[in-house]
CSV table of C-alpha atoms and ligand atoms in Angstrom, one decimal:
chain,number,residue,atom,x,y,z
S,1,UNK,CA,0.0,0.0,0.0
S,2,UNK,CA,1.3,3.4,-1.1
S,3,UNK,CA,2.6,6.2,1.1
S,4,UNK,CA,-0.1,8.9,0.9
S,5,UNK,CA,1.7,12.2,0.2
S,6,UNK,CA,0.0,14.7,2.4
S,7,UNK,CA,-0.3,17.9,0.4
S,8,UNK,CA,-1.9,19.8,3.3
S,9,UNK,CA,1.0,19.0,5.6
S,10,UNK,CA,3.5,20.1,2.9
S,11,UNK,CA,1.5,23.3,2.3
S,12,UNK,CA,1.5,24.1,6.1
S,13,UNK,CA,5.3,23.7,6.1
S,14,UNK,CA,5.7,26.0,3.1
S,15,UNK,CA,3.3,28.5,4.7
S,16,UNK,CA,5.4,28.6,7.9
S,17,UNK,CA,8.5,29.3,5.8
S,18,UNK,CA,6.7,32.1,3.9
S,19,UNK,CA,5.6,33.7,7.2
S,20,UNK,CA,9.3,33.8,8.4
S,21,UNK,CA,10.5,35.3,5.1
S,22,UNK,CA,7.6,37.8,5.1
S,23,UNK,CA,8.7,39.1,8.6
S,24,UNK,CA,12.2,39.6,7.3
S,25,UNK,CA,10.9,41.7,4.4
S,26,UNK,CA,8.6,43.6,6.7
S,27,UNK,CA,11.7,44.7,8.7
S,28,UNK,CA,12.9,46.3,5.4
S,29,UNK,CA,9.5,48.0,4.9
S,30,UNK,CA,8.4,45.6,2.1
S,31,UNK,CA,5.0,43.7,2.0
S,32,UNK,CA,4.4,41.3,-0.9
S,33,UNK,CA,1.0,41.6,-2.6
S,34,UNK,CA,-1.0,39.8,-5.2
S,35,UNK,CA,-3.6,41.3,-7.6
S,36,UNK,CA,-6.0,39.0,-9.3
S,37,UNK,CA,-7.6,40.0,-12.6
S,38,UNK,CA,-11.0,38.5,-13.3
S,39,UNK,CA,-13.1,39.5,-16.3
S,40,UNK,CA,-16.7,38.3,-16.3
S,41,UNK,CA,-18.3,35.7,-14.0
S,42,UNK,CA,-16.6,32.3,-14.6
S,43,UNK,CA,-17.5,30.2,-11.5
S,44,UNK,CA,-14.1,28.4,-11.2
S,45,UNK,CA,-12.3,31.7,-11.5
S,46,UNK,CA,-14.5,33.3,-8.8
S,47,UNK,CA,-13.8,30.4,-6.5
S,48,UNK,CA,-10.0,30.6,-7.1
S,49,UNK,CA,-10.1,34.4,-6.6
S,50,UNK,CA,-11.7,33.9,-3.2
S,51,UNK,CA,-9.0,31.4,-2.3
S,52,UNK,CA,-6.2,33.7,-3.3
S,53,UNK,CA,-7.7,36.5,-1.2
S,54,UNK,CA,-8.0,34.2,1.9
S,55,UNK,CA,-4.5,32.9,1.4
S,56,UNK,CA,-3.0,36.4,1.1
S,57,UNK,CA,-4.8,37.4,4.3
S,58,UNK,CA,-3.6,34.4,6.2
S,59,UNK,CA,0.1,35.4,5.7
S,60,UNK,CA,-0.4,39.2,5.8
S,61,UNK,CA,0.2,39.9,2.1
S,62,UNK,CA,-1.6,42.8,0.3
S,63,UNK,CA,-4.5,41.6,-1.8
S,64,UNK,CA,-6.0,43.6,-4.7
S,65,UNK,CA,-9.1,42.5,-6.4
S,66,UNK,CA,-9.6,43.6,-10.0
S,67,UNK,CA,-12.9,42.0,-10.9
S,68,UNK,CA,-14.2,43.6,-14.1
S,69,UNK,CA,-17.6,43.2,-15.9
S,70,UNK,CA,-17.9,40.8,-18.8
S,71,UNK,CA,-18.3,43.7,-21.3
S,72,UNK,CA,-14.9,45.3,-20.4
S,73,UNK,CA,-12.9,45.9,-23.6
S,74,UNK,CA,-9.5,44.3,-24.3
S,75,UNK,CA,-8.0,47.8,-24.2
S,76,UNK,CA,-9.5,48.5,-20.8
S,77,UNK,CA,-8.2,45.2,-19.4
S,78,UNK,CA,-4.7,45.9,-20.8
S,79,UNK,CA,-4.8,49.3,-19.1
S,80,UNK,CA,-5.7,47.7,-15.8
S,81,UNK,CA,-2.7,45.4,-16.2
S,82,UNK,CA,-0.5,48.5,-16.9
S,83,UNK,CA,-1.7,50.2,-13.7
S,84,UNK,CA,-1.0,47.0,-11.7
S,85,UNK,CA,2.5,46.9,-13.2
S,86,UNK,CA,3.2,50.3,-11.7
S,87,UNK,CA,1.4,49.7,-8.3
S,88,UNK,CA,4.0,49.2,-5.6
S,89,UNK,CA,1.5,47.3,-3.4
S,90,UNK,CA,1.4,44.6,-6.1
S,91,UNK,CA,4.4,42.3,-6.4
S,92,UNK,CA,2.5,39.7,-8.4
S,93,UNK,CA,-0.4,39.7,-11.0
S,94,UNK,CA,-2.5,36.7,-11.5
S,95,UNK,CA,-4.9,36.7,-14.5
S,96,UNK,CA,-7.8,34.4,-13.9
S,97,UNK,CA,-8.8,32.6,-17.1
S,98,UNK,CA,-10.8,31.9,-19.1
S,99,UNK,CA,-11.4,35.5,-20.2
S,100,UNK,CA,-14.5,36.3,-22.3
S,101,UNK,CA,-14.0,35.5,-26.0
S,102,UNK,CA,-13.4,39.1,-27.1
S,103,UNK,CA,-10.3,39.4,-24.9
S,104,UNK,CA,-7.1,37.6,-26.2
S,105,UNK,CA,-5.1,35.8,-23.5
S,106,UNK,CA,-1.8,36.9,-25.1
S,107,UNK,CA,-2.8,40.6,-25.2
S,108,UNK,CA,-3.2,40.5,-21.4
S,109,UNK,CA,-0.4,38.2,-20.6
S,110,UNK,CA,2.2,39.9,-22.8
S,111,UNK,CA,1.5,43.1,-20.9
S,112,UNK,CA,2.3,41.8,-17.5
S,113,UNK,CA,5.7,42.9,-16.2
S,114,UNK,CA,7.9,39.8,-16.3
S,115,UNK,CA,8.9,40.3,-12.7
S,116,UNK,CA,5.3,40.4,-11.6
S,117,UNK,CA,4.3,37.3,-13.7
S,118,UNK,CA,3.8,35.0,-10.6
S,119,UNK,CA,2.3,32.0,-12.5
S,120,UNK,CA,4.9,32.0,-15.4
S,121,UNK,CA,2.4,32.8,-18.1
S,122,UNK,CA,4.5,35.3,-20.0
S,123,UNK,CA,6.5,34.0,-23.0
S,124,UNK,CA,9.7,35.4,-21.5
S,125,UNK,CA,9.3,33.4,-18.3
S,126,UNK,CA,8.3,30.3,-20.2
S,127,UNK,CA,11.5,30.8,-22.2
S,128,UNK,CA,13.5,31.0,-19.0
S,129,UNK,CA,11.9,27.8,-17.8
S,130,UNK,CA,12.8,26.1,-21.1
S,131,UNK,CA,16.4,27.2,-20.7
S,132,UNK,CA,16.4,25.8,-17.2
S,133,UNK,CA,16.7,29.2,-15.5
S,134,UNK,CA,13.2,29.8,-14.1
S,135,UNK,CA,12.9,32.8,-11.7
S,136,UNK,CA,9.1,32.6,-11.2
S,137,UNK,CA,8.3,29.0,-12.0
S,138,UNK,CA,4.7,28.1,-12.7
S,139,UNK,CA,2.7,27.2,-9.6
S,140,UNK,CA,1.0,23.9,-10.2
S,141,UNK,CA,4.0,22.3,-11.9
S,142,UNK,CA,6.3,23.6,-9.1
S,143,UNK,CA,3.8,22.1,-6.6
S,144,UNK,CA,4.2,18.7,-8.2
S,145,UNK,CA,8.0,18.9,-8.0
S,146,UNK,CA,8.0,20.4,-4.5
S,147,UNK,CA,5.8,17.6,-3.1
S,148,UNK,CA,8.1,15.0,-4.5
S,149,UNK,CA,11.3,16.7,-3.3
S,150,UNK,CA,9.9,17.1,0.2
S,151,UNK,CA,9.3,13.3,0.4
S,152,UNK,CA,12.7,12.5,-1.0
S,153,UNK,CA,11.9,11.4,-4.6
S,154,UNK,CA,15.0,11.3,-6.8
S,155,UNK,CA,14.7,12.8,-10.3
S,156,UNK,CA,18.1,12.1,-11.9
S,157,UNK,CA,17.7,9.3,-14.4
S,158,UNK,CA,14.2,8.5,-13.3
S,159,UNK,CA,11.6,7.8,-16.0
S,160,UNK,CA,8.9,10.4,-15.7
S,161,UNK,CA,5.8,10.4,-17.8
S,162,UNK,CA,3.4,13.4,-17.8
S,163,UNK,CA,-0.1,12.8,-19.0
S,164,UNK,CA,-1.5,16.0,-20.5
S,165,UNK,CA,0.3,18.6,-22.6
S,166,UNK,CA,-1.4,21.9,-21.6
S,167,UNK,CA,0.7,25.1,-21.5
S,168,UNK,CA,-0.3,25.6,-17.8
S,169,UNK,CA,0.5,22.1,-16.4
S,170,UNK,CA,1.6,19.4,-18.7
S,171,UNK,CA,4.4,21.1,-20.7
S,172,UNK,CA,5.9,23.2,-17.9
S,173,UNK,CA,6.0,20.2,-15.4
S,174,UNK,CA,7.7,18.2,-18.1
S,175,UNK,CA,10.3,21.0,-18.4
S,176,UNK,CA,10.8,21.2,-14.6
S,177,UNK,CA,11.4,17.4,-14.5
S,178,UNK,CA,13.8,17.6,-17.5
S,179,UNK,CA,15.7,20.4,-15.8
S,180,UNK,CA,16.3,17.9,-13.0
S,181,UNK,CA,17.7,15.4,-15.4
S,182,UNK,CA,14.8,13.0,-15.4
S,183,UNK,CA,14.1,11.1,-18.6
S,184,UNK,CA,10.9,12.8,-19.5
S,185,UNK,CA,8.0,11.9,-21.8
S,186,UNK,CA,4.7,13.6,-22.4
S,187,UNK,CA,1.6,11.6,-23.3
S,188,UNK,CA,-1.5,13.4,-24.3
S,189,UNK,CA,-4.9,12.9,-26.0
S,190,UNK,CA,-3.3,11.7,-29.3
S,191,UNK,CA,-1.2,9.2,-27.3
S,192,UNK,CA,-4.5,7.8,-25.9
S,193,UNK,CA,-6.3,7.9,-29.2
S,194,UNK,CA,-3.4,6.0,-30.8
S,195,UNK,CA,-3.9,3.3,-28.1
S,196,UNK,CA,-0.4,4.0,-26.6
S,197,UNK,CA,-1.1,5.5,-23.2
S,198,UNK,CA,-0.5,2.3,-21.3
S,199,UNK,CA,2.8,1.6,-23.2
S,200,UNK,CA,4.1,4.9,-21.8
S,201,UNK,CA,2.6,5.0,-18.3
S,202,UNK,CA,3.6,1.5,-17.3
S,203,UNK,CA,7.2,2.5,-17.8
S,204,UNK,CA,7.0,5.4,-15.5
S,205,UNK,CA,8.9,5.5,-12.2
S,206,UNK,CA,7.1,8.8,-11.7
S,207,UNK,CA,3.7,9.4,-13.2
S,208,UNK,CA,2.3,12.9,-13.2
S,209,UNK,CA,-1.3,13.1,-14.5
S,210,UNK,CA,-2.9,16.4,-15.6
S,211,UNK,CA,-5.7,15.4,-18.1
S,212,UNK,CA,-8.9,16.5,-16.4
S,213,UNK,CA,-10.5,13.1,-16.8
S,214,UNK,CA,-11.8,11.3,-13.7
S,215,UNK,CA,-10.7,7.7,-13.5
S,216,UNK,CA,-8.3,7.9,-16.5
S,217,UNK,CA,-5.5,6.2,-14.7
S,218,UNK,CA,-6.3,2.7,-13.2
S,219,UNK,CA,-3.8,0.3,-11.7
S,220,UNK,CA,-3.2,-1.6,-14.9
S,221,UNK,CA,-1.7,1.7,-16.3
S,222,UNK,CA,0.8,2.1,-13.4
S,223,UNK,CA,4.1,0.4,-12.8
S,224,UNK,CA,4.5,-1.5,-9.5
S,225,UNK,CA,6.2,0.9,-7.0
S,226,UNK,CA,5.7,4.1,-9.0
S,227,UNK,CA,5.2,7.6,-7.5
S,228,UNK,CA,1.9,8.9,-8.8
S,229,UNK,CA,1.1,12.7,-8.7
S,230,UNK,CA,-2.5,13.4,-9.5
S,231,UNK,CA,-3.1,17.0,-10.7
S,232,UNK,CA,-6.6,16.5,-12.0
S,233,UNK,CA,-9.6,18.1,-10.3
S,234,UNK,CA,-13.0,16.7,-11.4
S,235,UNK,CA,-16.5,16.9,-9.9
S,236,UNK,CA,-18.3,13.6,-10.1
S,237,UNK,CA,-21.7,12.3,-8.9
S,238,UNK,CA,-21.7,10.3,-5.7
S,239,UNK,CA,-23.3,6.9,-6.6
S,240,UNK,CA,-24.9,4.3,-4.3
S,241,UNK,CA,-24.0,0.6,-4.3
S,242,UNK,CA,-26.4,0.0,-7.3
S,243,UNK,CA,-24.7,2.8,-9.2
S,244,UNK,CA,-27.6,5.3,-8.8
S,245,UNK,CA,-26.9,8.9,-8.0
S,246,UNK,CA,-27.2,9.8,-4.3
S,247,UNK,CA,-29.4,12.9,-3.9
S,248,UNK,CA,-28.8,15.8,-1.5
S,249,UNK,CA,-31.5,17.5,0.7
S,250,UNK,CA,-32.6,19.6,-2.3
S,251,UNK,CA,-33.1,16.4,-4.4
S,252,UNK,CA,-30.1,17.2,-6.6
S,253,UNK,CA,-27.3,14.6,-7.2
S,254,UNK,CA,-24.5,14.9,-4.6
S,255,UNK,CA,-21.1,15.5,-6.0
S,256,UNK,CA,-17.5,15.0,-4.8
S,257,UNK,CA,-14.1,16.1,-6.0
S,258,UNK,CA,-11.8,13.5,-7.5
S,259,UNK,CA,-8.5,13.5,-9.5
S,260,UNK,CA,-7.7,11.8,-12.8
S,261,UNK,CA,-6.3,8.7,-10.9
S,262,UNK,CA,-8.5,5.9,-9.5
S,263,UNK,CA,-7.0,6.5,-6.1
S,264,UNK,CA,-8.3,3.4,-4.3
S,265,UNK,CA,-7.2,1.1,-7.0
S,266,UNK,CA,-3.8,2.7,-7.7
S,267,UNK,CA,-2.8,3.1,-4.1
S,268,UNK,CA,-2.4,-0.6,-3.8
S,269,UNK,CA,0.2,-0.7,-6.5
S,270,UNK,CA,2.1,2.6,-6.2
S,271,UNK,CA,4.9,3.4,-3.8
S,272,UNK,CA,3.6,6.9,-3.1
S,273,UNK,CA,0.5,8.8,-4.3
S,274,UNK,CA,-1.1,12.2,-3.9
S,275,UNK,CA,-4.8,12.3,-3.0
S,276,UNK,CA,-7.4,14.7,-4.4
S,277,UNK,CA,-8.3,16.8,-2.6
S,278,UNK,CA,-5.4,17.3,-0.2
S,279,UNK,CA,-2.6,16.9,-2.7
S,280,UNK,CA,-1.2,19.1,-5.4
S,281,UNK,CA,-3.9,21.8,-5.0
S,282,UNK,CA,-3.0,22.7,-1.5
S,283,UNK,CA,0.6,23.2,-2.4
S,284,UNK,CA,-0.2,25.1,-5.6
S,285,UNK,CA,-1.8,27.8,-3.4
S,286,UNK,CA,1.4,28.1,-1.4
S,287,UNK,CA,3.7,28.2,-4.5
S,288,UNK,CA,1.7,31.3,-5.6
S,289,UNK,CA,2.4,33.1,-2.3
S,290,UNK,CA,6.1,32.0,-2.5
S,291,UNK,CA,6.4,33.4,-6.0
S,292,UNK,CA,4.8,36.7,-4.9
S,293,UNK,CA,7.4,36.8,-2.1
S,294,UNK,CA,10.2,36.1,-4.5
S,295,UNK,CA,8.8,38.8,-6.9
S,296,UNK,CA,8.7,41.4,-4.1
S,297,UNK,CA,12.4,40.6,-3.3
S,298,UNK,CA,13.3,40.9,-7.0
S,299,UNK,CA,11.5,44.2,-7.3
S,300,UNK,CA,13.4,45.5,-4.2
S,301,UNK,CA,16.7,44.4,-5.8
S,302,UNK,CA,17.2,41.8,-3.0
S,303,UNK,CA,17.2,38.7,-5.4
C,1,LIG,P1,-6.4,21.1,-20.0
C,1,LIG,O1,-7.7,20.7,-20.3
C,1,LIG,O2,-5.9,22.4,-20.5
C,1,LIG,O3,-5.3,20.0,-20.4
C,1,LIG,C1,-5.6,18.7,-20.3
C,1,LIG,C2,-4.6,17.9,-21.1
C,1,LIG,O4,-4.8,16.5,-21.0
C,1,LIG,C3,-4.6,18.3,-22.5
C,1,LIG,O5,-3.3,18.2,-23.0
C,1,LIG,C4,-5.5,17.1,-23.1
C,1,LIG,O6,-5.2,17.0,-24.5
C,1,LIG,C5,-5.0,16.0,-22.3
C,1,LIG,N1,-6.0,14.9,-22.3
C,1,LIG,C6,-7.3,15.0,-22.2
C,1,LIG,N2,-7.8,13.7,-22.2
C,1,LIG,C7,-6.8,12.9,-22.3
C,1,LIG,C8,-6.7,11.5,-22.3
C,1,LIG,N3,-7.8,10.7,-22.3
C,1,LIG,N4,-5.5,10.9,-22.4
C,1,LIG,C9,-4.4,11.7,-22.4
C,1,LIG,N5,-4.4,13.0,-22.4
C,1,LIG,C10,-5.6,13.6,-22.3
C,1,LIG,O7,-6.3,21.1,-18.4
C,1,LIG,P2,-5.1,21.7,-17.4
C,1,LIG,O8,-3.8,21.2,-17.9
C,1,LIG,O9,-5.3,23.1,-17.2
C,1,LIG,O10,-5.5,20.9,-16.1
C,1,LIG,C11,-5.5,19.5,-16.1
C,1,LIG,C12,-6.3,19.1,-14.8
C,1,LIG,O11,-5.6,19.6,-13.7
C,1,LIG,C13,-7.7,19.6,-14.7
C,1,LIG,O12,-8.5,18.6,-14.1
C,1,LIG,C14,-7.6,20.8,-13.9
C,1,LIG,O13,-8.8,21.1,-13.2
C,1,LIG,C15,-6.5,20.4,-12.9
C,1,LIG,N6,-5.7,21.5,-12.4
C,1,LIG,C16,-5.4,21.4,-11.1
C,1,LIG,C17,-4.6,22.3,-10.4
C,1,LIG,C18,-4.2,22.2,-9.0
C,1,LIG,O14,-3.7,23.1,-8.4
C,1,LIG,N7,-4.4,21.0,-8.5
C,1,LIG,C19,-4.3,23.6,-11.1
C,1,LIG,C20,-4.5,23.6,-12.6
C,1,LIG,C21,-5.3,22.5,-13.1
C,1,LIG,P3,-6.1,17.9,-25.6
C,1,LIG,O15,-6.0,19.3,-25.1
C,1,LIG,O16,-5.3,17.7,-26.9
C,1,LIG,O17,-7.4,17.4,-25.6
């Protein structure tokens, strides 16, 4: 039975470290701060915005909420980013996507000052990451690596397979692994469609899954003794023993959050595994704070 990697415990450890560093900066008159940029009313983005605000409060960082109505023009959004670039209370800017269709991601992202780009969206920072010189590494991919490093996983020469090739998770986590001298492969939807997913995943000493598909990874796709990092977040219906949806007090189907990995099945075969919730997500939140802190130091010429 696998070691369950406790993301909440790792997140608490990182938070304690951030609080210590924040106090040192406070002595120099510096307070890190995060501004979120939300355009429209996307439910997931609103939830994430609230979480960032709460996390900033919990460590004494500034928090600036830029929530703009759906009809805001691209030019207006870009101007808000320019204001945040100049705002000394803001050390990091986090655009919450998806934006409404009339706003191009790149118009917004390319305007963010590279030393305030705390989730590594800007092409300059992605370039630094590709060169193996990241300053502000992307939060979820860094969370995957941080979780493994804190439980002593070795990367050099390890076979790492990433499932998913998004710009936000799959590609950057593969680069972070490659930068640590792992033998890194990326499987994606076309790998699955070609019937080759199992061929790759069963060779992985470390399997990082970021596909957004509940139950995609079952034990037959996992090597005995592998480390399994589940990035996926999916809402699924709770079913009773006969497979029927369990209803809540309002007569609606109850739901729960699961990852992309069939946790109960895979934990019997893996050496270590992250749960969902309580795994990567908890640490991602702390990596964002950590990047805001690093950004504040960079802007003060301390790093
Ligand atoms: P995307 O939807 O952007 O990317 C998913 C990737 O998985 C794509 O490359 C997709 O390919 C691929 N994919 C989809 N289905 C399969 C399949 N059957 N086999 C192999 N590959 C497949 O999502 P994100 O990368 O943004 O996020 C991935 C998951 O991680 C989501 O569940 C998201 O909610 C979660 N997440 C969790 C975070 C955390 O902090 N824990 C933070 C960010 C995301 P294609 O695009 O070609 O279809």
